[in-house]
Tab-separated table of C-alpha atoms and ligand atoms in Angstrom:
chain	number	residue	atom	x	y	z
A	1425	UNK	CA	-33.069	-71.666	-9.635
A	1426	UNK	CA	-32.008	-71.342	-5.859
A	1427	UNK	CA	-34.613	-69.426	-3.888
A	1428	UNK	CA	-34.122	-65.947	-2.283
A	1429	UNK	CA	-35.009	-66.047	1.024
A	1430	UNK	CA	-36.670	-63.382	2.950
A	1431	UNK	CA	-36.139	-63.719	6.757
A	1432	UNK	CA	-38.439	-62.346	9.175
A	1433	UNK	CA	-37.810	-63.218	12.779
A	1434	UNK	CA	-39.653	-62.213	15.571
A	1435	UNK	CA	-39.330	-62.176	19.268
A	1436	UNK	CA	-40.704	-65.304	20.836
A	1437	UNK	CA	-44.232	-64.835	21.933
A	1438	UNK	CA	-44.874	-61.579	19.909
A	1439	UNK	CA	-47.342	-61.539	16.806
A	1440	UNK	CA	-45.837	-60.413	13.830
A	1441	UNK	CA	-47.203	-56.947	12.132
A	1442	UNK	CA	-50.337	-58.049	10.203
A	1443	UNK	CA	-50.604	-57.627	7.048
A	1444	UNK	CA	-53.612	-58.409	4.596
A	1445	UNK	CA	-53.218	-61.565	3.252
A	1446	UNK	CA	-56.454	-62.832	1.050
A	1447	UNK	CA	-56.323	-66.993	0.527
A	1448	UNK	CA	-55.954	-69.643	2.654
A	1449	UNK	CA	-52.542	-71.133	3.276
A	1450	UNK	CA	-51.909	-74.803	3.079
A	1451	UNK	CA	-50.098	-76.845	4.996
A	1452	UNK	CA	-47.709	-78.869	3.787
A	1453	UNK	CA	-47.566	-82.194	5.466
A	1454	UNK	CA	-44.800	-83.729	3.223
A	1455	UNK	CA	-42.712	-81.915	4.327
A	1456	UNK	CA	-43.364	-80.428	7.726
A	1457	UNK	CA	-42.118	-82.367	10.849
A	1458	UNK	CA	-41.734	-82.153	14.322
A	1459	UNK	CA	-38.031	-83.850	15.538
A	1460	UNK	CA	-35.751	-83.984	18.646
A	1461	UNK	CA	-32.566	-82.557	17.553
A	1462	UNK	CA	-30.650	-82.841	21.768
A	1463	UNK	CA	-32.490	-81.267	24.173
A	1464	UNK	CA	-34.509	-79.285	21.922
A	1465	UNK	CA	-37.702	-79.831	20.258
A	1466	UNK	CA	-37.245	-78.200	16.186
A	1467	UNK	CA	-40.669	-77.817	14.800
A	1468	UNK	CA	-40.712	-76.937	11.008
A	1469	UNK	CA	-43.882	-75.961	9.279
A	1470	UNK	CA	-44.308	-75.409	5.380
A	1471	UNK	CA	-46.769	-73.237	4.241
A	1472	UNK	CA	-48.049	-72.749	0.939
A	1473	UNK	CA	-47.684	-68.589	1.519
A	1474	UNK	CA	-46.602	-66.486	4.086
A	1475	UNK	CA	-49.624	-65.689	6.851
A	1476	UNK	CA	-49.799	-63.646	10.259
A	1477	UNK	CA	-49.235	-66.281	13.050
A	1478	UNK	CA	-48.335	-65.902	16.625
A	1479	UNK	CA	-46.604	-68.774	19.602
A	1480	UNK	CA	-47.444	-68.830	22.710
A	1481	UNK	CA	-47.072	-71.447	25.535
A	1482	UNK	CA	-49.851	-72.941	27.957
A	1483	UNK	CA	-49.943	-74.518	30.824
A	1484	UNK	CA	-52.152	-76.995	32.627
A	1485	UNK	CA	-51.324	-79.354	30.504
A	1486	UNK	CA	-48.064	-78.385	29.276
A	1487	UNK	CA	-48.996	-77.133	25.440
A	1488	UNK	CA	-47.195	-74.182	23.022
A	1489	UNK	CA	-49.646	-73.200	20.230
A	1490	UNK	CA	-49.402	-71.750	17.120
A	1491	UNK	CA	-52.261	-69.093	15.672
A	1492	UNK	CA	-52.403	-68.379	12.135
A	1493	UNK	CA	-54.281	-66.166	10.042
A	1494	UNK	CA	-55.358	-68.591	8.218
A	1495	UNK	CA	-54.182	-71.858	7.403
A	1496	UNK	CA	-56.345	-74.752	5.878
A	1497	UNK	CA	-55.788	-77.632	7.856
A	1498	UNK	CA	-57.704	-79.638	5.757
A	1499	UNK	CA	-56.139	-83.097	5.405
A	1500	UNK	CA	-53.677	-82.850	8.642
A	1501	UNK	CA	-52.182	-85.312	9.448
A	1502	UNK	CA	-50.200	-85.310	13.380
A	1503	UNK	CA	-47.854	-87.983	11.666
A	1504	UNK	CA	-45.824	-85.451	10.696
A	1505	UNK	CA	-45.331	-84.810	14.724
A	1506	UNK	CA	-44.172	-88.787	15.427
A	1507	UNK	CA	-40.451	-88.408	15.208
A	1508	UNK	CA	-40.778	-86.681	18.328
A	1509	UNK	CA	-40.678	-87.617	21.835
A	1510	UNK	CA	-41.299	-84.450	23.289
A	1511	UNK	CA	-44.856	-83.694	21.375
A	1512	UNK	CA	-47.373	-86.263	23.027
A	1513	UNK	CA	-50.490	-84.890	20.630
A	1514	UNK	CA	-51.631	-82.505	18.290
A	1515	UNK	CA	-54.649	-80.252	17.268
A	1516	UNK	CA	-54.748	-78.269	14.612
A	1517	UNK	CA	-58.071	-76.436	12.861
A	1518	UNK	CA	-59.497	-73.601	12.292
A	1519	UNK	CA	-60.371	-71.658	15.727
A	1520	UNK	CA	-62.573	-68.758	14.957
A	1521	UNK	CA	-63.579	-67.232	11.154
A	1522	UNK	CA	-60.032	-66.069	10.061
A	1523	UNK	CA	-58.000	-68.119	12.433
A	1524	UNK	CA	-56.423	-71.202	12.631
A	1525	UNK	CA	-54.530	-73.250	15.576
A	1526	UNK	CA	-52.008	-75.465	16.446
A	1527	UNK	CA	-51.756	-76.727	19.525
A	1528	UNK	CA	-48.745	-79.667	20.234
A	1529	UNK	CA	-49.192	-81.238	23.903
A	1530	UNK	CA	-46.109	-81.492	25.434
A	1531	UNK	CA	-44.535	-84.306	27.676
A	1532	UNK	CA	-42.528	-81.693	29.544
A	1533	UNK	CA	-42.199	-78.018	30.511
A	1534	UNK	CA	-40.248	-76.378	27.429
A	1535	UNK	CA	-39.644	-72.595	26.411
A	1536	UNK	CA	-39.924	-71.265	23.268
A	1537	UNK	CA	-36.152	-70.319	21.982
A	1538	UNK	CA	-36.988	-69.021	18.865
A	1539	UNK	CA	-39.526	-68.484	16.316
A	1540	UNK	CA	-39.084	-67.413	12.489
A	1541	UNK	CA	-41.060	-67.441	9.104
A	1542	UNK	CA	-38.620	-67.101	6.317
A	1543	UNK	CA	-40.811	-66.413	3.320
A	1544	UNK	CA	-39.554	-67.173	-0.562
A	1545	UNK	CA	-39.286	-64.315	-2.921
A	1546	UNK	CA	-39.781	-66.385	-5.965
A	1547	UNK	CA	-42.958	-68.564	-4.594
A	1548	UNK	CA	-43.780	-67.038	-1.919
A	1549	UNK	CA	-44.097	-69.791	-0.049
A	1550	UNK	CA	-43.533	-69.934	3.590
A	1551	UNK	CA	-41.284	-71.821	6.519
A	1552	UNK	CA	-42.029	-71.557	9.998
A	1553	UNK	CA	-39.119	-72.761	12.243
A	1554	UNK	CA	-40.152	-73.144	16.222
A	1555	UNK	CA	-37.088	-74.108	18.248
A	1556	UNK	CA	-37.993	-75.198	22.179
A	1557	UNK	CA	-35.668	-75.723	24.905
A	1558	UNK	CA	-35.975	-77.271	27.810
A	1559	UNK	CA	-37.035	-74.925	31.234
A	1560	UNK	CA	-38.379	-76.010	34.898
A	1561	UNK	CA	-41.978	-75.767	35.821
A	1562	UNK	CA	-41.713	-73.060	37.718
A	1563	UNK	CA	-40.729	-70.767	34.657
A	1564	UNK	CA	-43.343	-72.572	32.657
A	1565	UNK	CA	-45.354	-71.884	34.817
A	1566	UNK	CA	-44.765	-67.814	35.551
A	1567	UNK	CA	-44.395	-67.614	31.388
A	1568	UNK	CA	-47.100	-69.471	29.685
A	1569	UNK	CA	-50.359	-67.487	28.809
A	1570	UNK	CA	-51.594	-66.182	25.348
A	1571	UNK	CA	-50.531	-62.618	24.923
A	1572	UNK	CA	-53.240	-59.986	25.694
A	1573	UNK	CA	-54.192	-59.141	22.179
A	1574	UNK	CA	-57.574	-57.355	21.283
A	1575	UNK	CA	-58.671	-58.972	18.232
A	1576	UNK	CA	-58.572	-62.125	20.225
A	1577	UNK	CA	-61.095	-61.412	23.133
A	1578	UNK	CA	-63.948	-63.494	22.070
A	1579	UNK	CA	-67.520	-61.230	21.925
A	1580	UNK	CA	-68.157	-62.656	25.487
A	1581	UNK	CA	-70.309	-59.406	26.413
A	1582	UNK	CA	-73.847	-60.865	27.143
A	1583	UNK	CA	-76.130	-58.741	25.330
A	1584	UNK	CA	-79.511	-58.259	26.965
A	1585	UNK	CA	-82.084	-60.338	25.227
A	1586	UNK	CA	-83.474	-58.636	22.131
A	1587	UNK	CA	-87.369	-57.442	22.946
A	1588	UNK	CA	-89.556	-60.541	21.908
A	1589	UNK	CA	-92.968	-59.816	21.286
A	1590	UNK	CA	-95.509	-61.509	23.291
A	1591	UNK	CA	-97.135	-63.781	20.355
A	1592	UNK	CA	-93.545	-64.082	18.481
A	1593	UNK	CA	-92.477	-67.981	17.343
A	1594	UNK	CA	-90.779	-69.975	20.047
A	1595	UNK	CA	-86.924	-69.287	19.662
A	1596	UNK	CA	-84.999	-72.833	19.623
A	1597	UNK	CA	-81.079	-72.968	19.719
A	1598	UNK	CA	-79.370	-75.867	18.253
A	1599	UNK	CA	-75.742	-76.097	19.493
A	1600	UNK	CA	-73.900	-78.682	17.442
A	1601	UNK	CA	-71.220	-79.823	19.588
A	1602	UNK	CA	-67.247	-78.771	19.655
A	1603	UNK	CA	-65.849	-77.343	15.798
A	1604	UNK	CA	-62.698	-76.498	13.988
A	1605	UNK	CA	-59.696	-77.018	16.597
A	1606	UNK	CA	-61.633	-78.990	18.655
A	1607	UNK	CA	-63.146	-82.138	16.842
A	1608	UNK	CA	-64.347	-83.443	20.062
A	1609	UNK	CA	-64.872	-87.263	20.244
A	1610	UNK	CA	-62.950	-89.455	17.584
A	1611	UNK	CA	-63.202	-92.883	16.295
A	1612	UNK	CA	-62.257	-94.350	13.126
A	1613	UNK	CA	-61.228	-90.865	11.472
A	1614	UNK	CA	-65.381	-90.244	12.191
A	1615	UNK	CA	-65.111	-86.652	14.679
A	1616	UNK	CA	-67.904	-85.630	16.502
A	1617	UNK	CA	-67.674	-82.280	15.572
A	1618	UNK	CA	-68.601	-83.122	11.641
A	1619	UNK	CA	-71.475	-85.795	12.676
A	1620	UNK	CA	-73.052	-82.827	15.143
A	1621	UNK	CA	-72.884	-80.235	12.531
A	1622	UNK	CA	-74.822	-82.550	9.993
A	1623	UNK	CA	-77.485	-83.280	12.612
A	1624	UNK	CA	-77.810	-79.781	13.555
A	1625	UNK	CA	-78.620	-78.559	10.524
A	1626	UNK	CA	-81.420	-81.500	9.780
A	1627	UNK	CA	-82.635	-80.350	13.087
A	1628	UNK	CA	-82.829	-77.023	12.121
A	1629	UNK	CA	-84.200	-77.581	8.816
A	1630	UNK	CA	-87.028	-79.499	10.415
A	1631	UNK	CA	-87.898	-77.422	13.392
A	1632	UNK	CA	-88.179	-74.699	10.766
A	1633	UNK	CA	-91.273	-76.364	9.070
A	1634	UNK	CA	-93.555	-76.620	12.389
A	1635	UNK	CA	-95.630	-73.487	13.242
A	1636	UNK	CA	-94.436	-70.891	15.920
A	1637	UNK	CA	-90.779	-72.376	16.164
A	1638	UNK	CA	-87.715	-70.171	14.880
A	1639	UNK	CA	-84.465	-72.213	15.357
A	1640	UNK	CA	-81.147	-70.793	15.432
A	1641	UNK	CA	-77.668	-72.201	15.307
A	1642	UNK	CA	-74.471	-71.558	17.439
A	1643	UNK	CA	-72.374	-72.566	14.362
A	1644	UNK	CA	-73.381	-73.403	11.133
A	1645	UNK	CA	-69.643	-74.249	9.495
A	1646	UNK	CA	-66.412	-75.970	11.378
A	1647	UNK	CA	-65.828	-73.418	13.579
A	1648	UNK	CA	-64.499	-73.602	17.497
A	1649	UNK	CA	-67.014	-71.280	19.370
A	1650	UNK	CA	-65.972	-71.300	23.019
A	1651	UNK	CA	-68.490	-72.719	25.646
A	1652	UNK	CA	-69.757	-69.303	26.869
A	1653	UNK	CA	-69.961	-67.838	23.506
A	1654	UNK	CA	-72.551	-70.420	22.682
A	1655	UNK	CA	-74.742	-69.265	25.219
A	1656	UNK	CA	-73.767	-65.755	24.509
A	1657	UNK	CA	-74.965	-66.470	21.072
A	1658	UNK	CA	-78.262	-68.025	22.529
A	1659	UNK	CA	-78.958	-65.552	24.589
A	1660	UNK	CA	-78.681	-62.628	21.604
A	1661	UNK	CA	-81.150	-65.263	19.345
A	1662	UNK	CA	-83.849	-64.775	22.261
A	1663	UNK	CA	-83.095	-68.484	22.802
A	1664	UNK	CA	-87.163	-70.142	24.782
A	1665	UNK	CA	-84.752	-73.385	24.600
A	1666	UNK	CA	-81.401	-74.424	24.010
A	1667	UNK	CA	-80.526	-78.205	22.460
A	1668	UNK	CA	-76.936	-78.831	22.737
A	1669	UNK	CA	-76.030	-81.758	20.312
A	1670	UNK	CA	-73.230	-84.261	20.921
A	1671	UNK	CA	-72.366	-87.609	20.838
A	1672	UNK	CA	-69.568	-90.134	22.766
A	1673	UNK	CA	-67.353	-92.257	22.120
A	1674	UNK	CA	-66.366	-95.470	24.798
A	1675	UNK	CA	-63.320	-98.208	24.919
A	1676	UNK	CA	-66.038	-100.630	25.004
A	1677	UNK	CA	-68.770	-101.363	22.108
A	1678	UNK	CA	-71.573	-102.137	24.180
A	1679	UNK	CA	-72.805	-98.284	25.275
A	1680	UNK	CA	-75.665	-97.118	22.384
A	1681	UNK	CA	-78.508	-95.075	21.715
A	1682	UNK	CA	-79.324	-91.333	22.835
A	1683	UNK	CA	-79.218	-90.192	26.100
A	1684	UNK	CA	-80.770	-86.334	27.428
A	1685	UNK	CA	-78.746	-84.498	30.077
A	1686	UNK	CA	-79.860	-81.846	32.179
A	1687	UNK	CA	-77.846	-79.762	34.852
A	1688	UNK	CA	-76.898	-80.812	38.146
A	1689	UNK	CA	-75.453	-79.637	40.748
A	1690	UNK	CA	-75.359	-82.539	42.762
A	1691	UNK	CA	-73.004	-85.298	43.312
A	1692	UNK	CA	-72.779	-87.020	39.954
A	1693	UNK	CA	-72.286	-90.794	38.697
A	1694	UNK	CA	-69.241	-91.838	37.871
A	1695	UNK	CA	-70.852	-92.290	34.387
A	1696	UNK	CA	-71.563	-88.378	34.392
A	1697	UNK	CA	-68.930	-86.864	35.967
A	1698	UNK	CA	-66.862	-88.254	33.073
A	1699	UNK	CA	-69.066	-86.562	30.497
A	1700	UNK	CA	-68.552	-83.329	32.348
A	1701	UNK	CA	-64.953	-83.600	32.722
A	1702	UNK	CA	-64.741	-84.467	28.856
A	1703	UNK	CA	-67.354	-81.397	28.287
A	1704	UNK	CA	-66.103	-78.848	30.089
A	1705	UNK	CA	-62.636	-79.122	29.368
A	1706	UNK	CA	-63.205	-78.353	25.856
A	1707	UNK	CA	-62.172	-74.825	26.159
A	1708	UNK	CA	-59.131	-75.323	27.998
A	1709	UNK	CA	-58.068	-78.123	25.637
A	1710	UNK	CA	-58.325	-75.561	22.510
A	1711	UNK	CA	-56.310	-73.357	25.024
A	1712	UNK	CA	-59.159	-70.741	24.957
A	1713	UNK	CA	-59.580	-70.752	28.357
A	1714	UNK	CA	-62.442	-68.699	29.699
A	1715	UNK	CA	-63.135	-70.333	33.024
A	1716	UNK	CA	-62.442	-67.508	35.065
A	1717	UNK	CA	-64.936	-65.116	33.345
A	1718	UNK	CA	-68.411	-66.566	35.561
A	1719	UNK	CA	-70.486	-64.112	36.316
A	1720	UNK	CA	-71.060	-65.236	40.262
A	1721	UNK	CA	-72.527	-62.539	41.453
A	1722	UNK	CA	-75.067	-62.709	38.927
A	1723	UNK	CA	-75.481	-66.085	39.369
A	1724	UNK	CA	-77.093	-65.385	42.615
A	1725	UNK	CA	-79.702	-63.396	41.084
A	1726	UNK	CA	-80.108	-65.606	38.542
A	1727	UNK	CA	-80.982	-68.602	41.233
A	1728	UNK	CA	-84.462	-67.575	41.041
A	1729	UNK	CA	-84.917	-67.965	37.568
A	1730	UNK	CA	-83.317	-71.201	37.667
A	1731	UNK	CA	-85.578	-72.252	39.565
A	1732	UNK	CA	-88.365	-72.262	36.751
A	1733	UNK	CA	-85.788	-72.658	33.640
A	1734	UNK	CA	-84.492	-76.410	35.476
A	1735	UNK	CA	-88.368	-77.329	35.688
A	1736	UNK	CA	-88.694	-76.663	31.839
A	1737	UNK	CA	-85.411	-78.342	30.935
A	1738	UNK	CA	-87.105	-81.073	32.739
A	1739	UNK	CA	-89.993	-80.958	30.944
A	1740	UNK	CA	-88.609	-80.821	27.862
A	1741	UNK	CA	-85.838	-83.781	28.474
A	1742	UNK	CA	-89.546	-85.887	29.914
A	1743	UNK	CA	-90.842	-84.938	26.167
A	1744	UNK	CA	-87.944	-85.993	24.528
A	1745	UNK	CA	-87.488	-89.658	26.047
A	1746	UNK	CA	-91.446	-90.235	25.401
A	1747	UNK	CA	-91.069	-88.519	21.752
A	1748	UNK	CA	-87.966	-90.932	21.415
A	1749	UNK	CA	-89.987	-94.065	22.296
A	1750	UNK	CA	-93.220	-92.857	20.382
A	1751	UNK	CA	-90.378	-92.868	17.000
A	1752	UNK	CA	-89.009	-95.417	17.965
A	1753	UNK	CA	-85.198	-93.728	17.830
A	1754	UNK	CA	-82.700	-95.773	19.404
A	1755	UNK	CA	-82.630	-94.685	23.001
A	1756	UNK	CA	-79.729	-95.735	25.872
A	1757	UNK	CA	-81.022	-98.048	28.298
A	1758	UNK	CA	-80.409	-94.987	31.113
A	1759	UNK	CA	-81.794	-91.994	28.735
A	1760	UNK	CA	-82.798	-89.793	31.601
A	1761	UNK	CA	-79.809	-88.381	33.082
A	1762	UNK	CA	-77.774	-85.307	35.127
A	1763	UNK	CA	-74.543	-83.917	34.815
A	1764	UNK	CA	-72.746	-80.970	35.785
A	1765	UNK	CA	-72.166	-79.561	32.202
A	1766	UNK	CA	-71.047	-76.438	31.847
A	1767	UNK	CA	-72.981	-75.851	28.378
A	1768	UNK	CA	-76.074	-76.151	30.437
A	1769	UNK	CA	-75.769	-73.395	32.816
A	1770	UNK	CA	-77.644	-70.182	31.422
A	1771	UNK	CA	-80.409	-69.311	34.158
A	1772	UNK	CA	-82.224	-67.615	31.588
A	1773	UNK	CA	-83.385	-70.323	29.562
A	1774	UNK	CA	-83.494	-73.898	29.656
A	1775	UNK	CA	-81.678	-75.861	28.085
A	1776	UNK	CA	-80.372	-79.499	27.327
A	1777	UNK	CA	-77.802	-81.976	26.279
A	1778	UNK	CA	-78.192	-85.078	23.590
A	1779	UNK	CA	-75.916	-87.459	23.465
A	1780	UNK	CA	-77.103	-88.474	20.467
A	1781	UNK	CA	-75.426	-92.034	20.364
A	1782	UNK	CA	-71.780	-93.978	20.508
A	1783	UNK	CA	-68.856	-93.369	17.662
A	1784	UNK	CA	-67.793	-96.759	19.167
A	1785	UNK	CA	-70.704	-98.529	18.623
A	1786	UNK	CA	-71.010	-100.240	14.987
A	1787	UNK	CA	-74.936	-99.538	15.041
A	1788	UNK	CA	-74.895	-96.200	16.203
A	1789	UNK	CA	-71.946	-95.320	14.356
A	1790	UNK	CA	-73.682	-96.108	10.967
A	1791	UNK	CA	-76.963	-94.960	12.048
A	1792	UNK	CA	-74.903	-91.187	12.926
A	1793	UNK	CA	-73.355	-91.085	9.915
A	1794	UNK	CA	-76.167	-91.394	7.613
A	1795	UNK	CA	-79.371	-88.313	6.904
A	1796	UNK	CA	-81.715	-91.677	6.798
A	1797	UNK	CA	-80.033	-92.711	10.137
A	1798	UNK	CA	-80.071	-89.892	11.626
A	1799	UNK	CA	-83.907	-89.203	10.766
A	1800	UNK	CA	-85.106	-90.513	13.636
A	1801	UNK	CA	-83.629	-88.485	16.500
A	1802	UNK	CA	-84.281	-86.144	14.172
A	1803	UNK	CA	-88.334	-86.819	14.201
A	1804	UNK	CA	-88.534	-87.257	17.774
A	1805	UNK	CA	-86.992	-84.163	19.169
A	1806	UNK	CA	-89.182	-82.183	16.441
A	1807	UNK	CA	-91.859	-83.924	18.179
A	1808	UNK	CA	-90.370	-83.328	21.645
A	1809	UNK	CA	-90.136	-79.013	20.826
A	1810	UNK	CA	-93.421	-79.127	19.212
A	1811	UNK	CA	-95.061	-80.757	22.286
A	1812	UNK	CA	-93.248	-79.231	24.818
A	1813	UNK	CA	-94.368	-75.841	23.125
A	1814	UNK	CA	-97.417	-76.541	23.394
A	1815	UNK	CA	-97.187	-77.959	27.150
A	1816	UNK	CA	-95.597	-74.360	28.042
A	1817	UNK	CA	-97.640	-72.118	26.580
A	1818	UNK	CA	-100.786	-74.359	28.682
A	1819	UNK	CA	-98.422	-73.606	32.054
A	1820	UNK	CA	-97.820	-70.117	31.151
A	1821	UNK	CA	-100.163	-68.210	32.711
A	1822	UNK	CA	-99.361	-70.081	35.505
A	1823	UNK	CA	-95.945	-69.563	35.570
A	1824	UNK	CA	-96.581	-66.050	35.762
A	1825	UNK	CA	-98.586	-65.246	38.943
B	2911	LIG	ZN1	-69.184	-83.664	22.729
């Protein structure tokens, strides 16, 4: 029987009128491709049922994504995106609880010429067709933005810290590293996002069994949470310390074991600045990007309580390389270091970064991908918190005068 079609086009760059939709679509990567039909890029999507979605373009890199409400990405493959010249990569995941992304790099400066979902009236199924034409920089440029929606303004309002008794547990945030659009390091089909999440939660689970520690998570599913939101999230836990997990990924094999950053401001290695670049682009990458929202003024006033939070990141970073040793987890040859990481920059508690070891290293790789592997860096920053706790509450009272 020869399907009815229902066409609903929109105007390039405008949502289409939501409407309550309950399961998750599927993407069908049969069928969906990406080609270059002339000039123009034709981008053809099939979806297992008609959802909300939006297009927009970005710039800095040159990207047009694609927000749906909601589409399981599961299983995506950017094959589907090869027979074109004009997409250079492709991200797609779920971005937030409810939405999902699609973001196609592009190798040059196009505008979005049309956008449709035509919608079958006897499956229900769904087509999105994205034509792009070509356009100059300049109107890239003056065009490209996500459209000011409300439901998309990520909860970035800090919340004053909740009232924490004086004898209350020891609040410890574990931030497992990138989530849903953004899988962060790759290698071998192994993300960094997945491995992080699994360590997180052994983290968590184990903190929770020592006395006068209360962890919390930033994300406990594959979810992107945006860079400030994590400390935003911290912050509302009544975060004493922050433990932001990830792990990296080299061209060469020979890089392994953990390594412990803490903030600098300072001129960087070459080593570190790359970490930072790779860190604190994440945001911008999953075209959520927030960088213009710093509070500076505040961060003046906050100075002076940096002061004491960057002695007790320190101090906890010291713990951790001795805890490391005293478990014998494998540990970089450099485990001590700096960087300028943007994940690291709350003035209100301290916090720090573990690379917890190298996708491109064979040892490290099956050591991460394991709970008996992992039970080591496990054990020794439980050990790390649990001494450091006890190291702080010693320097309190002298903290305080
Ligand atoms: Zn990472």
């Amino acid at each position: 029987m020869r399907a009815l079609w229902l066409v609903i086009w929109m105007l390039a760059a405008a949502p289409v009128a939501a409407q309550d939709f309950s399961a998750l679509a599927r993407l069908d990567t049969e069928t969906s491709v990406a080609e270059d039909v002339r000039r123009r890029l034709e981008v053809t999507l099939f979806l297992s049922q008609s959802v909300p979605y939006r297009v927009f373009t970005l710039d800095d890199p040159a990207r047009v994504v694609l927000d749906f409400k909601e589409v399981d990405f599961r299983g995506f493959d950017a094959a589907i995106f090869d027979q074109s010249d004009r997409v250079e990569g492709v991200r797609a995941g779920p971005l937030r609880p409810g939405w999902s992304r699609m973001i196609l790099d592009l190798a040059d400066p196009m505008a979005v010429q049309s956008a449709g979902m035509q919608v079958s009236e006897s499956d229900g199924t769904a087509i999105v067709e994205l034509v792009m034409r070509p356009t100059s920089a300049e109107d890239f440029a003056a065009t490209a933005g996500a459209p000011d929606d409300p439901d998309w303004v990520f909860a970035l309002a800090d919340q004053p810290p909740p009232e924490k008794p004086e004898d209350g547990p020891l609040v410890v945030v574990v931030d497992p590293g990138h989530g849903g659009i953004d899988s962060g390091a790759e290698y071998d089909g192994i993300e960094e996002a997945d491995v992080m999440l699994a360590l997180a939660l052994e983290l968590t689970a184990a903190l929770g069994r020592l006395e006068g520690i209360q962890p919390a998570l930033t994300r406990n599913t594959d979810v992107f949470v945006p860079l400030r939101e994590r400390l935003t999230l911290a912050r509302g836990a009544g975060a004493d310390l922050f433990i932001s997990l990830h792990a990296d990924a080299l061209a060469g094999e020979q890089a392994t074991g953990a390594t412990v950053y803490t903030l600098t401001d300072q001129a960087q290695s070459a080593a570190s600045q790359r970490i930072a670049e790779r860190h604190n682009s994440v945001d911008v990458l999953a075209g959520v990007d927030l960088r213009g929202q710093g509070d500076e003024v505040a961060m003046v006033l906050q100075d002076l309580a940096r002061i004491e939070t960057t002695a007790a990141s320190d101090r906890f970073a010291s713990a951790l390389v001795q805890a490391m040793k005293d478990t014998n987890a494998p540990m970089n040859t450099r485990p001590r270091r700096e960087a300028g990481l943007q994940v690291l920059t709350a003035a209100d508690f301290p916090s720090v970064l573990i690379e917890a070891g190298f996708l491109s290293n064979v040892a490290d790789r099956e050591r991460l991908l394991t709970p008996q592997g992992r039970a080591p860096l496990v054990a020794a920053i439980t050990l790390a918190v649990g001494r450091w706790a006890i190291e702080e509450e010693a320097l309190a009272p002298l903290i305080r005068q």
